[in-house]
Each structure stands twice: as C-alpha cells, then as structure tokens.
Tab-separated table of C-alpha atoms in Angstrom:
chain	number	residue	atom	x	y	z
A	1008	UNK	CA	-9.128	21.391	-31.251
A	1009	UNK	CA	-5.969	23.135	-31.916
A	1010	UNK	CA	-3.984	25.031	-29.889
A	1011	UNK	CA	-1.570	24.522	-27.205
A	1012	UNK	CA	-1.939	26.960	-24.050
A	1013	UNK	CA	0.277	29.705	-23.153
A	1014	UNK	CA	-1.752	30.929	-20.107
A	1015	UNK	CA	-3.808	27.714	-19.477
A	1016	UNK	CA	-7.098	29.549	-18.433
A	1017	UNK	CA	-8.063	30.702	-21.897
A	1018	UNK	CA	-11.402	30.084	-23.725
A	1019	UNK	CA	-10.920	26.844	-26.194
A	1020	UNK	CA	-12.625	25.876	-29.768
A	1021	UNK	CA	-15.637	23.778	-29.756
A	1022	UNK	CA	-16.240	20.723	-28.805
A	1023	UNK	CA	-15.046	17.259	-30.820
A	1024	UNK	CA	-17.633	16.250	-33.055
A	1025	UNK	CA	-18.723	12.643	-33.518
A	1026	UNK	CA	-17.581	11.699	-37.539
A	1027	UNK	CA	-18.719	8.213	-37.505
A	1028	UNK	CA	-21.085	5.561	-35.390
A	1029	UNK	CA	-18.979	3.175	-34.711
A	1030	UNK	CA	-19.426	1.379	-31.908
A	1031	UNK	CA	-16.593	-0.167	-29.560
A	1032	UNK	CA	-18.121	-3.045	-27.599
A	1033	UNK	CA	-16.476	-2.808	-24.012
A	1034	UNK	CA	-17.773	-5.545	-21.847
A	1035	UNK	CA	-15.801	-5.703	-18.508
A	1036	UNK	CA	-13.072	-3.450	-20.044
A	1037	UNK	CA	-15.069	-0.406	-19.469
A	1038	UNK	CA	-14.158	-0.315	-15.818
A	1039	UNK	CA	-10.472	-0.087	-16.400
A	1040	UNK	CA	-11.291	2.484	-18.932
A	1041	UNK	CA	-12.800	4.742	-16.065
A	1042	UNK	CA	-10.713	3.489	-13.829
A	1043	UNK	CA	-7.440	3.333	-15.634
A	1044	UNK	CA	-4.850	0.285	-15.524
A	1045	UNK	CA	-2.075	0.428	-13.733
A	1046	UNK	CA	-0.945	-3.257	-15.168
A	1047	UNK	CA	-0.399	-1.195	-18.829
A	1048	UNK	CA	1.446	1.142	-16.793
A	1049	UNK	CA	3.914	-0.934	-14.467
A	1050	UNK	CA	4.236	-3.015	-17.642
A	1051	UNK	CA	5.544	0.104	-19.469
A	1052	UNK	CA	7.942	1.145	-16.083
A	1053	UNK	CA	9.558	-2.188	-16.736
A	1054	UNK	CA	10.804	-1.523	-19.919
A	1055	UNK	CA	14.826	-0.657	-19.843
A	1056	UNK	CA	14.070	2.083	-22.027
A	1057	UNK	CA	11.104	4.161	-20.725
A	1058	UNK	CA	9.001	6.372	-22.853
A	1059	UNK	CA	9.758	9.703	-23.410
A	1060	UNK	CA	7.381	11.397	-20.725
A	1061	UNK	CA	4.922	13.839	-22.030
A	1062	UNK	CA	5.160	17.305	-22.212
A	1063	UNK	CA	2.142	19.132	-20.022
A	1064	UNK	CA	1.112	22.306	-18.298
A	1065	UNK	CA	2.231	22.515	-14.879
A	1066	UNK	CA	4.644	25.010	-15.133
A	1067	UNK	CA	1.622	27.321	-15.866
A	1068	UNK	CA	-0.028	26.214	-12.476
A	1069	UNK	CA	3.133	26.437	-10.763
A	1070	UNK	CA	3.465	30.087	-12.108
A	1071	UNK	CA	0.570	30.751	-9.892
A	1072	UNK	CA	1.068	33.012	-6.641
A	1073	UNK	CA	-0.029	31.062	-3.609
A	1074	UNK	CA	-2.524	31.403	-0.699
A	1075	UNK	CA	-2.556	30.780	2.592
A	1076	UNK	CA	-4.677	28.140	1.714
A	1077	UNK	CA	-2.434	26.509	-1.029
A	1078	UNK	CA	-0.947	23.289	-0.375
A	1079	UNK	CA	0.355	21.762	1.687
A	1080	UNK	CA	-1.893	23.738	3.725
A	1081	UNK	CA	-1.955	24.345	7.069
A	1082	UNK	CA	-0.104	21.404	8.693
A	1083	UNK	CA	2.415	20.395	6.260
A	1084	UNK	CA	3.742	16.943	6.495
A	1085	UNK	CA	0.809	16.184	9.660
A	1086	UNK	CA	-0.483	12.782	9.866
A	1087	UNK	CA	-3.015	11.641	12.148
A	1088	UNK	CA	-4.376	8.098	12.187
A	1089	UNK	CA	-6.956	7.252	14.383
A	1090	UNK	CA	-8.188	3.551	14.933
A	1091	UNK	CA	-11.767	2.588	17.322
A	1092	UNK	CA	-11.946	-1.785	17.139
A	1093	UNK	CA	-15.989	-1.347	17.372
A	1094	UNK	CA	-16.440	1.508	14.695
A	1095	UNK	CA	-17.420	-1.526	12.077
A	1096	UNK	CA	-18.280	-5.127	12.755
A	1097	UNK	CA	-19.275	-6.400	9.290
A	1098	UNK	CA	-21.691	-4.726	7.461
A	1099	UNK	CA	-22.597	-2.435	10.623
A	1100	UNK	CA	-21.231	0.938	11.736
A	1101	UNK	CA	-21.209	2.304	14.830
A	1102	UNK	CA	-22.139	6.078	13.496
A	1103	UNK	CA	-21.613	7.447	16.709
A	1104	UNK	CA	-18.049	5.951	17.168
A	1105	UNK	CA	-17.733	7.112	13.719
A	1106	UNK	CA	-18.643	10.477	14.782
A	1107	UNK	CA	-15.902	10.620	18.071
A	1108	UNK	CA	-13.487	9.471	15.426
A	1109	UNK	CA	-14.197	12.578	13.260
A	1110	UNK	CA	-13.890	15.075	16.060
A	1111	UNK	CA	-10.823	13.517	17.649
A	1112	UNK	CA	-9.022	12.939	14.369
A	1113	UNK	CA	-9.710	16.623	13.328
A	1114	UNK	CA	-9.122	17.956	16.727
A	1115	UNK	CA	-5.399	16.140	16.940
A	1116	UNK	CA	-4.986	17.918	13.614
A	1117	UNK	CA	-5.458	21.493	14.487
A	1118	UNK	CA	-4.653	21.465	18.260
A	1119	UNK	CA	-7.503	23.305	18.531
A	1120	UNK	CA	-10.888	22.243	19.185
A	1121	UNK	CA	-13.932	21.692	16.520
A	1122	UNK	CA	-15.040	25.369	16.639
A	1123	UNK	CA	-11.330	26.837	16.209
A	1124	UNK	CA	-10.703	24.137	13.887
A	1125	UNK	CA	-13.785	25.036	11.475
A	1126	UNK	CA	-12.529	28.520	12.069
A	1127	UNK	CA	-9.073	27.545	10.672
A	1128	UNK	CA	-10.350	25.993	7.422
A	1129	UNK	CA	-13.547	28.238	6.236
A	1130	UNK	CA	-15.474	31.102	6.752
A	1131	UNK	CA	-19.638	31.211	7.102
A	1132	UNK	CA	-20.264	31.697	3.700
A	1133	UNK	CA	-17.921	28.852	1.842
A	1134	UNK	CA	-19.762	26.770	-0.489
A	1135	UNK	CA	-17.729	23.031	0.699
A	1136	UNK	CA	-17.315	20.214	-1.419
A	1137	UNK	CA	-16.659	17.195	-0.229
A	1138	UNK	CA	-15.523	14.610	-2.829
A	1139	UNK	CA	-16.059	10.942	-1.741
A	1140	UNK	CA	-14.603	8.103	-3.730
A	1141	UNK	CA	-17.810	5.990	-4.690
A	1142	UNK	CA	-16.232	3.338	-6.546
A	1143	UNK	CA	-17.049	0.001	-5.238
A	1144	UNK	CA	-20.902	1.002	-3.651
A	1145	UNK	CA	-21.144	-0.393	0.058
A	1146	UNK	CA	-18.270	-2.460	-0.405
A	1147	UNK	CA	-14.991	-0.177	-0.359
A	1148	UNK	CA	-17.019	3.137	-1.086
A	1149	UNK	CA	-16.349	6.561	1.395
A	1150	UNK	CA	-19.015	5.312	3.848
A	1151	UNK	CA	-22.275	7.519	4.470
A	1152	UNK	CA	-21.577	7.826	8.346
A	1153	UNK	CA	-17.743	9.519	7.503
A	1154	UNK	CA	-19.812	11.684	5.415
A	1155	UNK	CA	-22.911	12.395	7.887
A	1156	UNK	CA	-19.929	12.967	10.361
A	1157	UNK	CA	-18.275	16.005	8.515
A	1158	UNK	CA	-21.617	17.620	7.496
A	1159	UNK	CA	-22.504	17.565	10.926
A	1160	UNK	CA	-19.477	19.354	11.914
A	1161	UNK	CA	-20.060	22.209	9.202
A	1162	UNK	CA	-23.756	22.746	9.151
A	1163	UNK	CA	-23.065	23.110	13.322
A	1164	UNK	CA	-20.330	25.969	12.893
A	1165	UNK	CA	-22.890	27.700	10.261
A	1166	UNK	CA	-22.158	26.336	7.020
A	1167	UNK	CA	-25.890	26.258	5.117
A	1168	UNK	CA	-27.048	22.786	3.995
A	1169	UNK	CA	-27.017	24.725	0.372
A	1170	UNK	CA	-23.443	25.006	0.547
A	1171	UNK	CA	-22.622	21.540	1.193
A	1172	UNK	CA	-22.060	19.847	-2.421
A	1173	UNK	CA	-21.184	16.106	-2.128
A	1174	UNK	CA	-19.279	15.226	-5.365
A	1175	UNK	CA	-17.844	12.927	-7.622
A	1176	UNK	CA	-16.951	12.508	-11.573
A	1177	UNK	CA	-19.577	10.098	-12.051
A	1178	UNK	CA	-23.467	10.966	-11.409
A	1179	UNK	CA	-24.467	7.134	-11.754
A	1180	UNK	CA	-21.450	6.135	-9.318
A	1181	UNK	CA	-22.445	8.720	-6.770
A	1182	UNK	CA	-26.157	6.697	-6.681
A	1183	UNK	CA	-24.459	3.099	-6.493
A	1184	UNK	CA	-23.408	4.792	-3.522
A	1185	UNK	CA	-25.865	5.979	-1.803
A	1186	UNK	CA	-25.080	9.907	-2.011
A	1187	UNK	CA	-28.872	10.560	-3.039
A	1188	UNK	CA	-30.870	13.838	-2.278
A	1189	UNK	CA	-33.075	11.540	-0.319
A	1190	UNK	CA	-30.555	10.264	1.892
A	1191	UNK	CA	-29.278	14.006	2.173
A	1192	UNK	CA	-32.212	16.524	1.895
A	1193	UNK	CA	-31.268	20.038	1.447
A	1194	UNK	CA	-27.751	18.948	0.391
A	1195	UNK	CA	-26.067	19.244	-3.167
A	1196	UNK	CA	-25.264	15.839	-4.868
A	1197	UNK	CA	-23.477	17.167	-8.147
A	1198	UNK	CA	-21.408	14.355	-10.446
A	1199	UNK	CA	-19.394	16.556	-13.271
A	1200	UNK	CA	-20.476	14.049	-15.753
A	1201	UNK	CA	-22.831	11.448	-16.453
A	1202	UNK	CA	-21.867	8.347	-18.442
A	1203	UNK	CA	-24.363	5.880	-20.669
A	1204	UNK	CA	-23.344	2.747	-18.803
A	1205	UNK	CA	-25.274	0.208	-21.046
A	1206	UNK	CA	-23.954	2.228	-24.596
A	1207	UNK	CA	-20.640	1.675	-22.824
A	1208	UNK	CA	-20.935	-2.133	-23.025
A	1209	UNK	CA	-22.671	-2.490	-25.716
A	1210	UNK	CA	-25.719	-3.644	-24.433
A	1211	UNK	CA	-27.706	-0.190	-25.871
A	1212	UNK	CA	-27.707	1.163	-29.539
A	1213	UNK	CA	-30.317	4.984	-27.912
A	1214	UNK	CA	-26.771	7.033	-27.295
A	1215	UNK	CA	-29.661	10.165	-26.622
A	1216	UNK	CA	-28.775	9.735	-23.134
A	1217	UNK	CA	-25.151	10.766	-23.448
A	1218	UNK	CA	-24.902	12.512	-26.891
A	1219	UNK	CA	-26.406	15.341	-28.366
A	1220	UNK	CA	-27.784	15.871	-31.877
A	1221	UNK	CA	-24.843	18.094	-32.933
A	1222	UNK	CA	-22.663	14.971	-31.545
A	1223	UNK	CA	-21.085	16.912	-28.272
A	1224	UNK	CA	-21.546	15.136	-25.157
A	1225	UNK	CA	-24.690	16.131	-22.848
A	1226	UNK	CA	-22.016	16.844	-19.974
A	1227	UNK	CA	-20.239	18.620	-22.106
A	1228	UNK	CA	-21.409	21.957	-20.553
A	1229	UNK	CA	-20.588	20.769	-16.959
A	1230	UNK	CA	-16.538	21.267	-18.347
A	1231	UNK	CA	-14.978	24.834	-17.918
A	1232	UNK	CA	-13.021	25.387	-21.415
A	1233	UNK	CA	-11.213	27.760	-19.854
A	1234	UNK	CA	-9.371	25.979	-17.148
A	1235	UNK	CA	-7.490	22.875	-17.765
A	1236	UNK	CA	-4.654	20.195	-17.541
A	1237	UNK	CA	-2.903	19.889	-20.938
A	1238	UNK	CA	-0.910	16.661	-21.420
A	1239	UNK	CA	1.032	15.974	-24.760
A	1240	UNK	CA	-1.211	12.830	-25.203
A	1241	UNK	CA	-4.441	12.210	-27.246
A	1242	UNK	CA	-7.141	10.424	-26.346
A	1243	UNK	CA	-8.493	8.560	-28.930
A	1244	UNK	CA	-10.211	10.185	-32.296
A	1245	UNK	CA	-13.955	8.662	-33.541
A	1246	UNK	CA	-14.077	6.407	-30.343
A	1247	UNK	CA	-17.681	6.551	-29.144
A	1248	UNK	CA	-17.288	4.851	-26.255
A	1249	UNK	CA	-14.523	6.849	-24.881
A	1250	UNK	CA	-16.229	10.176	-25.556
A	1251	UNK	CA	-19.271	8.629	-23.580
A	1252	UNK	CA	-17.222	7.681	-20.396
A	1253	UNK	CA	-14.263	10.655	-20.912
A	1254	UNK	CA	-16.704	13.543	-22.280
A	1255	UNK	CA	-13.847	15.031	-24.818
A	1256	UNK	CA	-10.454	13.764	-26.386
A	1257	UNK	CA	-7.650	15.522	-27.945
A	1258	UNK	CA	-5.177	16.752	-25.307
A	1259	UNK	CA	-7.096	18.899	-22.951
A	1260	UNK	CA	-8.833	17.544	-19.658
A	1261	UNK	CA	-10.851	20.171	-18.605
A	1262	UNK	CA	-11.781	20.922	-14.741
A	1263	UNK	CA	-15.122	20.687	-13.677
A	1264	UNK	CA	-17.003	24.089	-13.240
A	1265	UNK	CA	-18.195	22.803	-10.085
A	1266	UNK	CA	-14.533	23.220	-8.530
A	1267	UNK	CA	-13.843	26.404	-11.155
A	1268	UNK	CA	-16.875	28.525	-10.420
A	1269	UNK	CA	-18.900	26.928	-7.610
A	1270	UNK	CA	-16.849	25.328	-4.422
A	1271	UNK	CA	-14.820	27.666	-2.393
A	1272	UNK	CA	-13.202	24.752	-0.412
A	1273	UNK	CA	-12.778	21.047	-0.692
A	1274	UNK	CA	-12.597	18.193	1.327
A	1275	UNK	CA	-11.297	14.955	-0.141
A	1276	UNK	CA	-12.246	11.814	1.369
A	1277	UNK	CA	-11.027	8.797	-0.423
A	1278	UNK	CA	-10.707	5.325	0.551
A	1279	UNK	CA	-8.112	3.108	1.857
A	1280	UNK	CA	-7.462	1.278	-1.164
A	1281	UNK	CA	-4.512	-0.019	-3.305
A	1282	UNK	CA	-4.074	0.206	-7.461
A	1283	UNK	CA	-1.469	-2.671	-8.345
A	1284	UNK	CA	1.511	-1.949	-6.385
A	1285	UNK	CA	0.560	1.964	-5.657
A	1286	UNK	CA	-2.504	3.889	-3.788
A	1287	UNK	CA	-5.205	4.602	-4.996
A	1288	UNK	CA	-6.307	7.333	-2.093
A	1289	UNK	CA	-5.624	11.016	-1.677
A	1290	UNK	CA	-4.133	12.492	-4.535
A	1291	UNK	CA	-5.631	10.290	-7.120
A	1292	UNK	CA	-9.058	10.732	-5.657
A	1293	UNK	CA	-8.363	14.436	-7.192
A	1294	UNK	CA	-5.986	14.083	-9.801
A	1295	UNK	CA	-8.344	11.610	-12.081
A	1296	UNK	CA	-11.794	12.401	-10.277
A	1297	UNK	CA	-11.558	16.618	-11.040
A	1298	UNK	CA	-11.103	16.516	-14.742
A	1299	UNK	CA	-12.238	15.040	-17.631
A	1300	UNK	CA	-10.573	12.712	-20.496
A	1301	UNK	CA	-8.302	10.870	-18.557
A	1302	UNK	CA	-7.748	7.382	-19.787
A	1303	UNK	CA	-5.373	8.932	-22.330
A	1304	UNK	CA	-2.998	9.832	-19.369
A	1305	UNK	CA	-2.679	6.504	-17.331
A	1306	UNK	CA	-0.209	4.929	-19.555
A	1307	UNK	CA	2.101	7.556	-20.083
A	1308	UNK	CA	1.623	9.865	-16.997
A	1309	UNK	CA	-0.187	7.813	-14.284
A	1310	UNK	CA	0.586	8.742	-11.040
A	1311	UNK	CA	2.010	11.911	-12.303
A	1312	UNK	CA	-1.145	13.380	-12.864
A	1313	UNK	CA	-2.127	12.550	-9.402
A	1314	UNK	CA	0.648	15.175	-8.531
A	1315	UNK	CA	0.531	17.707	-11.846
A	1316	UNK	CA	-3.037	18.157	-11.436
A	1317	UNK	CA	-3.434	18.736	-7.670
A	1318	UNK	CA	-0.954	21.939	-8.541
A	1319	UNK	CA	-3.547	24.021	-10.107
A	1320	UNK	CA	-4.877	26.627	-8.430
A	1321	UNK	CA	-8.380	25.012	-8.521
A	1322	UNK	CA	-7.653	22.199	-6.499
A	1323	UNK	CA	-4.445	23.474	-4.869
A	1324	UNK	CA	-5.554	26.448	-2.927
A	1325	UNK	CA	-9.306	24.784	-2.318
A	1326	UNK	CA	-8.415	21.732	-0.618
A	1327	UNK	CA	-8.224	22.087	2.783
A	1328	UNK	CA	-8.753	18.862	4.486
A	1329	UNK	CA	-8.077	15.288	3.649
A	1330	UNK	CA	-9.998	12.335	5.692
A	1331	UNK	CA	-8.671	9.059	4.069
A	1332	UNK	CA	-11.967	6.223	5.431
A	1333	UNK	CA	-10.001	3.032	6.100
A	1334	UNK	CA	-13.181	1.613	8.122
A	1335	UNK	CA	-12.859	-1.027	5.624
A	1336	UNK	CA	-9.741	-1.374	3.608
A	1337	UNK	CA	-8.365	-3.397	0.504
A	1338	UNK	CA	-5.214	-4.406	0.042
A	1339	UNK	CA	-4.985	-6.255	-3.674
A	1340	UNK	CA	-7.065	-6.137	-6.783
A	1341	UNK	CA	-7.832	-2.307	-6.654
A	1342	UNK	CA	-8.973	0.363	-7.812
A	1343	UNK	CA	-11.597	-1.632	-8.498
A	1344	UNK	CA	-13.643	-3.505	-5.565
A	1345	UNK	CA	-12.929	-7.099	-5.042
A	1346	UNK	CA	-14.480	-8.294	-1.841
A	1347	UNK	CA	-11.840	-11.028	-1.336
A	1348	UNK	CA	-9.104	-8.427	-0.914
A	1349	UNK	CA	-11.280	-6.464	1.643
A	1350	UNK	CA	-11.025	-6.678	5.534
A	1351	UNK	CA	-11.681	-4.183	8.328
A	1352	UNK	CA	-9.360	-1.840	9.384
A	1353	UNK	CA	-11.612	0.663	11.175
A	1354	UNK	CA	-9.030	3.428	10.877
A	1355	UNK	CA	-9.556	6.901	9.740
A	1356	UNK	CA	-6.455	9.340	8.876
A	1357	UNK	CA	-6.275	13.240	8.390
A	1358	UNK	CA	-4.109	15.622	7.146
A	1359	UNK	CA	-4.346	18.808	5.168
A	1360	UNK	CA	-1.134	17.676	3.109
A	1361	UNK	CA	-2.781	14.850	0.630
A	1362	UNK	CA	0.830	13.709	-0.412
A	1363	UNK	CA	2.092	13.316	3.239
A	1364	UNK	CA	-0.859	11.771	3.537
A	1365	UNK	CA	-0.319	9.188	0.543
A	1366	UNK	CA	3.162	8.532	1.256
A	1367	UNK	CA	1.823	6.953	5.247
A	1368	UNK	CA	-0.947	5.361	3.923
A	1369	UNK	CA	1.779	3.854	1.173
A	1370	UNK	CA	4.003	2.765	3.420
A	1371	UNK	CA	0.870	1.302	5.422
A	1372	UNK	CA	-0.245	-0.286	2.377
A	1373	UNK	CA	2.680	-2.060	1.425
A	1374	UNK	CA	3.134	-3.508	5.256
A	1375	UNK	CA	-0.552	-5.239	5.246
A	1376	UNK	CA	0.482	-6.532	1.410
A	1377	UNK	CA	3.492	-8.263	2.658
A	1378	UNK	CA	1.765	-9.744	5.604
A	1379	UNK	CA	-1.242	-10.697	3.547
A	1380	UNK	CA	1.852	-12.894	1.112
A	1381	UNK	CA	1.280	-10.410	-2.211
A	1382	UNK	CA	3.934	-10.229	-4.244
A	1383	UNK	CA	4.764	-6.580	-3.931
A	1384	UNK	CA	7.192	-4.690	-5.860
A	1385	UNK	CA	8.871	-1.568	-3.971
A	1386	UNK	CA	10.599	0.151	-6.484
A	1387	UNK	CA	10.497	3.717	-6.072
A	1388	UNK	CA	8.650	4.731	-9.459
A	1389	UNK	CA	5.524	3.334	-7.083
A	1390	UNK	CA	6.048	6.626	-4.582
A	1391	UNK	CA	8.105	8.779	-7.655
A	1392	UNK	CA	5.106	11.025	-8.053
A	1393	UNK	CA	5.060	11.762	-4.190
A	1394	UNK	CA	8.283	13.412	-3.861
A	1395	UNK	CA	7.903	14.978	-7.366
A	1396	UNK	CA	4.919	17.094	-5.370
A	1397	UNK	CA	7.779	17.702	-2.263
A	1398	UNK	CA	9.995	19.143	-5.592
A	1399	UNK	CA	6.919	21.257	-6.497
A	1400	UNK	CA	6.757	22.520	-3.158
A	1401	UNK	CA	3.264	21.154	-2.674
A	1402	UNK	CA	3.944	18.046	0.190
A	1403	UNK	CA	6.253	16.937	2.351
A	1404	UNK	CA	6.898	13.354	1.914
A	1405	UNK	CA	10.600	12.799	3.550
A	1406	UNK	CA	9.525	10.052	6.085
A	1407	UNK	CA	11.863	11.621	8.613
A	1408	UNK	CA	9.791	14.916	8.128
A	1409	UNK	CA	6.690	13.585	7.932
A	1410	UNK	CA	4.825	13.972	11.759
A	1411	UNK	CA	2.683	10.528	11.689
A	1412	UNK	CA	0.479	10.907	15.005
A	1413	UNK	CA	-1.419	7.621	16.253
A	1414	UNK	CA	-4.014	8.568	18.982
C-alpha cells in the first residue's frame, strides 16, 4: 500500500497480504482492541510533552461543498431530552411509552409534527440506515423498542421495509443484540465486517472463516477503496489478529460501501454510555463504527477521529438525525458493558447536531459521575474534539449556544 491521497476518493492498490502465520493470542484484550482504550490514551494526554499529532485527510473532506443536509443539519446546536419514569422497570420496557417518547422527542425537534417532520429529513425513496450501538447485548445495547419505534415512524410516512438497513461494524455484535432478520422480517441487517471471534482469542487455529486463500480478509470486499480516512499512523504489519478484527492495516481506514454506495440517509442511535473520562455516544458511534482499521488511531488521534471522520461527505451530509437511548445508562467502566456501572435513566435525547449533542450528554455524564463518587478528571482535552468540530463548522458546542430543551 503506497500512496498518500491527494483527492481522497481515488481507487487504492490491493489489499495487504498475510506474510506469515503467526498467531497473537488475545484473551480479554481483544475487546479493547475493537473497542479501543482510552486508559493508553489519557495516559499519553498526561505526558508534559504530547506527541506530535498525526497528519490526516480532513482538509480533503472539508474541501467538500455542502448540502442542505450537511452538518450540523437542520437544527444546529438543538437539544431535546425527554425523560418517562415507567418507560423501563428492570429488564422490562414499556414499548408503547417508548413509542410516545419517540414521537414527542422528534416532534419538539422539528416543531412540526411526525408527517412534516419525516418530510423534513427524507424523501419516499431514501434507502435509511439506522446505526445502533450493539456493544454490550441487552445490557447497555440501543434497545429493540427505540429501534421498532423509528421504523415505525418511516415505514408509516412510506419508507419500504427494503430500505430500512439496521447497521453496525460488527455482523456477530449486531446478533448478540438481537438485530436478526427474524426479529425484523423484510428489514436489512447489514454489519460492514465480520470478525473470527474464537481465532481472535486464540481458542481456533480454521482462520477460513475470516481469511481468504490469497490471505485478504473475507470482508475485505464490503470496504470502498475509493473513499477513506487517511491518518499518518500504521496499524500493525504481519498481525493476524488485527487484520481479523480491523480488516486492513497500513494507514487507510476505508468507509463501508454500505454508507458509500447504498444508504441515502442515516440515523445514529448510540447509547448513553461513558469511555474513561469522555463519551462514548454520538460521534464515536460514527467516527470508529463507519470505517475500518481503527485501533491504530485511538492512541494517537482518539477522540479526534470521532470529529475528522464525521466531516466526510459520507457521513456528513447523510446523517440526519441523532436519538442518543439513555433508557438504561452507564456511568464508569465503558465502552465496554459492566453491569455494576449501569442504572436506569429512562431518558432519550435528539438532535440533528451529533456534537451539540455530545457536548449535553458530556456535561450530563460528568454530573451523574460526580454524584456516583468517580474520580473524574475535567480537563478540557476530554471535550477538545467537540469544539474542534464547532472550528470545522460542523457543531455548535458553546454551552451558551447550545438550545438544551427538557420536555
């Protein structure tokens, strides 16, 4: 892999080969690997001298002309957080509470009501993709009823069941979850990659399931070559098990040709969740769930990517809607589940700027850590990436800007 972009939408080499078969036994380290580690990366933040920061690609997204569509989208800087005490007791959800939730938390958006609001965001023929966060299955997962919820609302303004994709990186993951094809007949499922999860620890010498013959990865295909986020980083050369979980290495993270050549519109819907003394909600829902090869970017870009990425046209002038599920919430140990960190919020929030969005749900964040007696750090690198987006023009994220509406 050799060049370095000009235009950043140009046709790339072929894939890495596989050299040698060596295997790097993972264990429980493969979840940070997919996940990233934001302790490597607030350990590298407290360092009096700090890295020298990557070079990357943005200013080829930013170079970009803009739709009406682009972000921050259509209510720049527009909060709305909606809380119901009875949507979840437990393990149970009141779908139907879930459901008023939906409607009143989009309506308070728009001003308008569901129909206009649709009308706002799509047209009849939009093939929607909504990507859920399915990391931590029926524990801190985007629940099913926030999902039934928004289908509902397009497949009743005419959107076809066919053009409803629900989406994530990982295929597996998306399972855990309970995004199946039985659970939603007629709608897509699609995961941009799959990922051997027993060759990842070890526990499986058959790589067939993730690797083919000429030593590319089976999901390599899924990948559009042709549209990417460069970073001045590599991922790691002759590392089997990060080629299983990341797909390629080198420095190019390709986008997924689902959101290149397939969805006309997104909507994100994360979860209320933190990732050491950040978020791990909105924007990183995106920035590390749209592309491929990522690990190599936590340590020395982290949260930037969560901005950088979001800029490309791809992403940027898709996304429409944010719904952030807070029904249940966690507050310490993230991104990955840990139930002991977990209590019910029941809240749901909405905005169609993700980094407005963020910067609440932050702020939010960093109250319920305090009360719950973590030891939180609030230095500013922890929300640096958030105004970096206001810079790019794609967020507001000034608090006294931001409109933060609690009905």
């Amino acid at each position: 892999m050799s060049c370095q972009s000009k235009s950043g939408y140009r046709s790339m080499p072929d894939p890495i080969q596989i050299k040698r078969r060596d295997f790097l036994r993972l264990g429980a380290a493969s979840a940070g690997l997919v996940l990233g580690n934001p302790t490597l990366w607030a350990q590298d933040a407290q360092k009096p001298q700090q890295p020298v920061r990557p070079k990357t690609n943005i200013q080829e997204a930013l170079s970009i002309p803009r739709t009406k569509y682009s972000l921050p989208g259509l209510f720049p800087g527009k909060v709305v957080e909606i809380h119901h005490p009875s949507a979840m007791t437990e393990e149970k959800i009141n779908a139907e509470i879930v459901k008023q939730m939906i409607a009143i938390g989009i309506q308070s958006l728009t001003g308008h009501d569901l129909k206009k609001s649709f009308e706002l965001f799509f047209q009849k023929d939009d093939v929607v993709g909504i990507k859920v966060n399915p990391v931590g299955p029926g524990l801190i997962s985007t629940r099913l009823e926030v999902v039934d919820a928004i289908i509902d609302w397009l497949i009743s303004n005419g959107i076809k069941p066919e053009n409803i994709i629900i989406w994530d990186r990982f295929d597996y993951m998306l399972v855990d979850a309970g995004f199946t094809k039985e659970r939603y007949p007629g709608i897509g499922i699609e995961g941009l990659q799959t990922m051997d999860e027993a060759a990842a620890e070890g526990k499986a010498e058959d790589d067939s399931r993730w690797l083919n013959p000429d030593g590319t990865h089976v999901s390599a295909k899924n990948f559009d070559m042709s549209v990417y986020y460069w970073a001045d980083v590599d991922g790691p050369k002759e590392d089997k098990a990060y080629l299983n979980q990341h797909v390629f290495n080198g420095q190019y993270s390709y986008f997924g040709k689902l959101l290149t050549q397939k969805l006309t519109k997104i909507i994100n819907v994360p979860v209320f969740k933190n990732t050491g003394n950040g978020i791990s909600m909105a924007t990183k829902n995106l920035g590390y769930g749209a592309i491929c090869n990522t690990n190599r970017l936590h340590r020395p870009l982290f949260f930037d990517v969560c901005t950088e990425v979001l800029a490309f046209p791809v992403i940027r002038d898709k996304l429409v809607l944010n719904i952030t599920d807070g029904l249940r919430a966690q507050y310490d140990g993230g991104p990955m589940s840990n139930a002991k960190f977990t209590y019910l919020y029941n809240t749901l929030f909405f905005a169609t700027d993700p980094f407005a969005l963020d910067m609440v749900c932050h702020n939010l964040m960093l109250q319920k850590r305090k009360a719950m007696n973590v030891n939180v750090n609030e230095h500013p690198r922890f929300t640096e990436y958030l105004r970096y987006a206001e810079r790019l023009g794609l967020g507001i994220v000034d608090l006294q800007k931001i409109q933060h509406l609690r009905v």
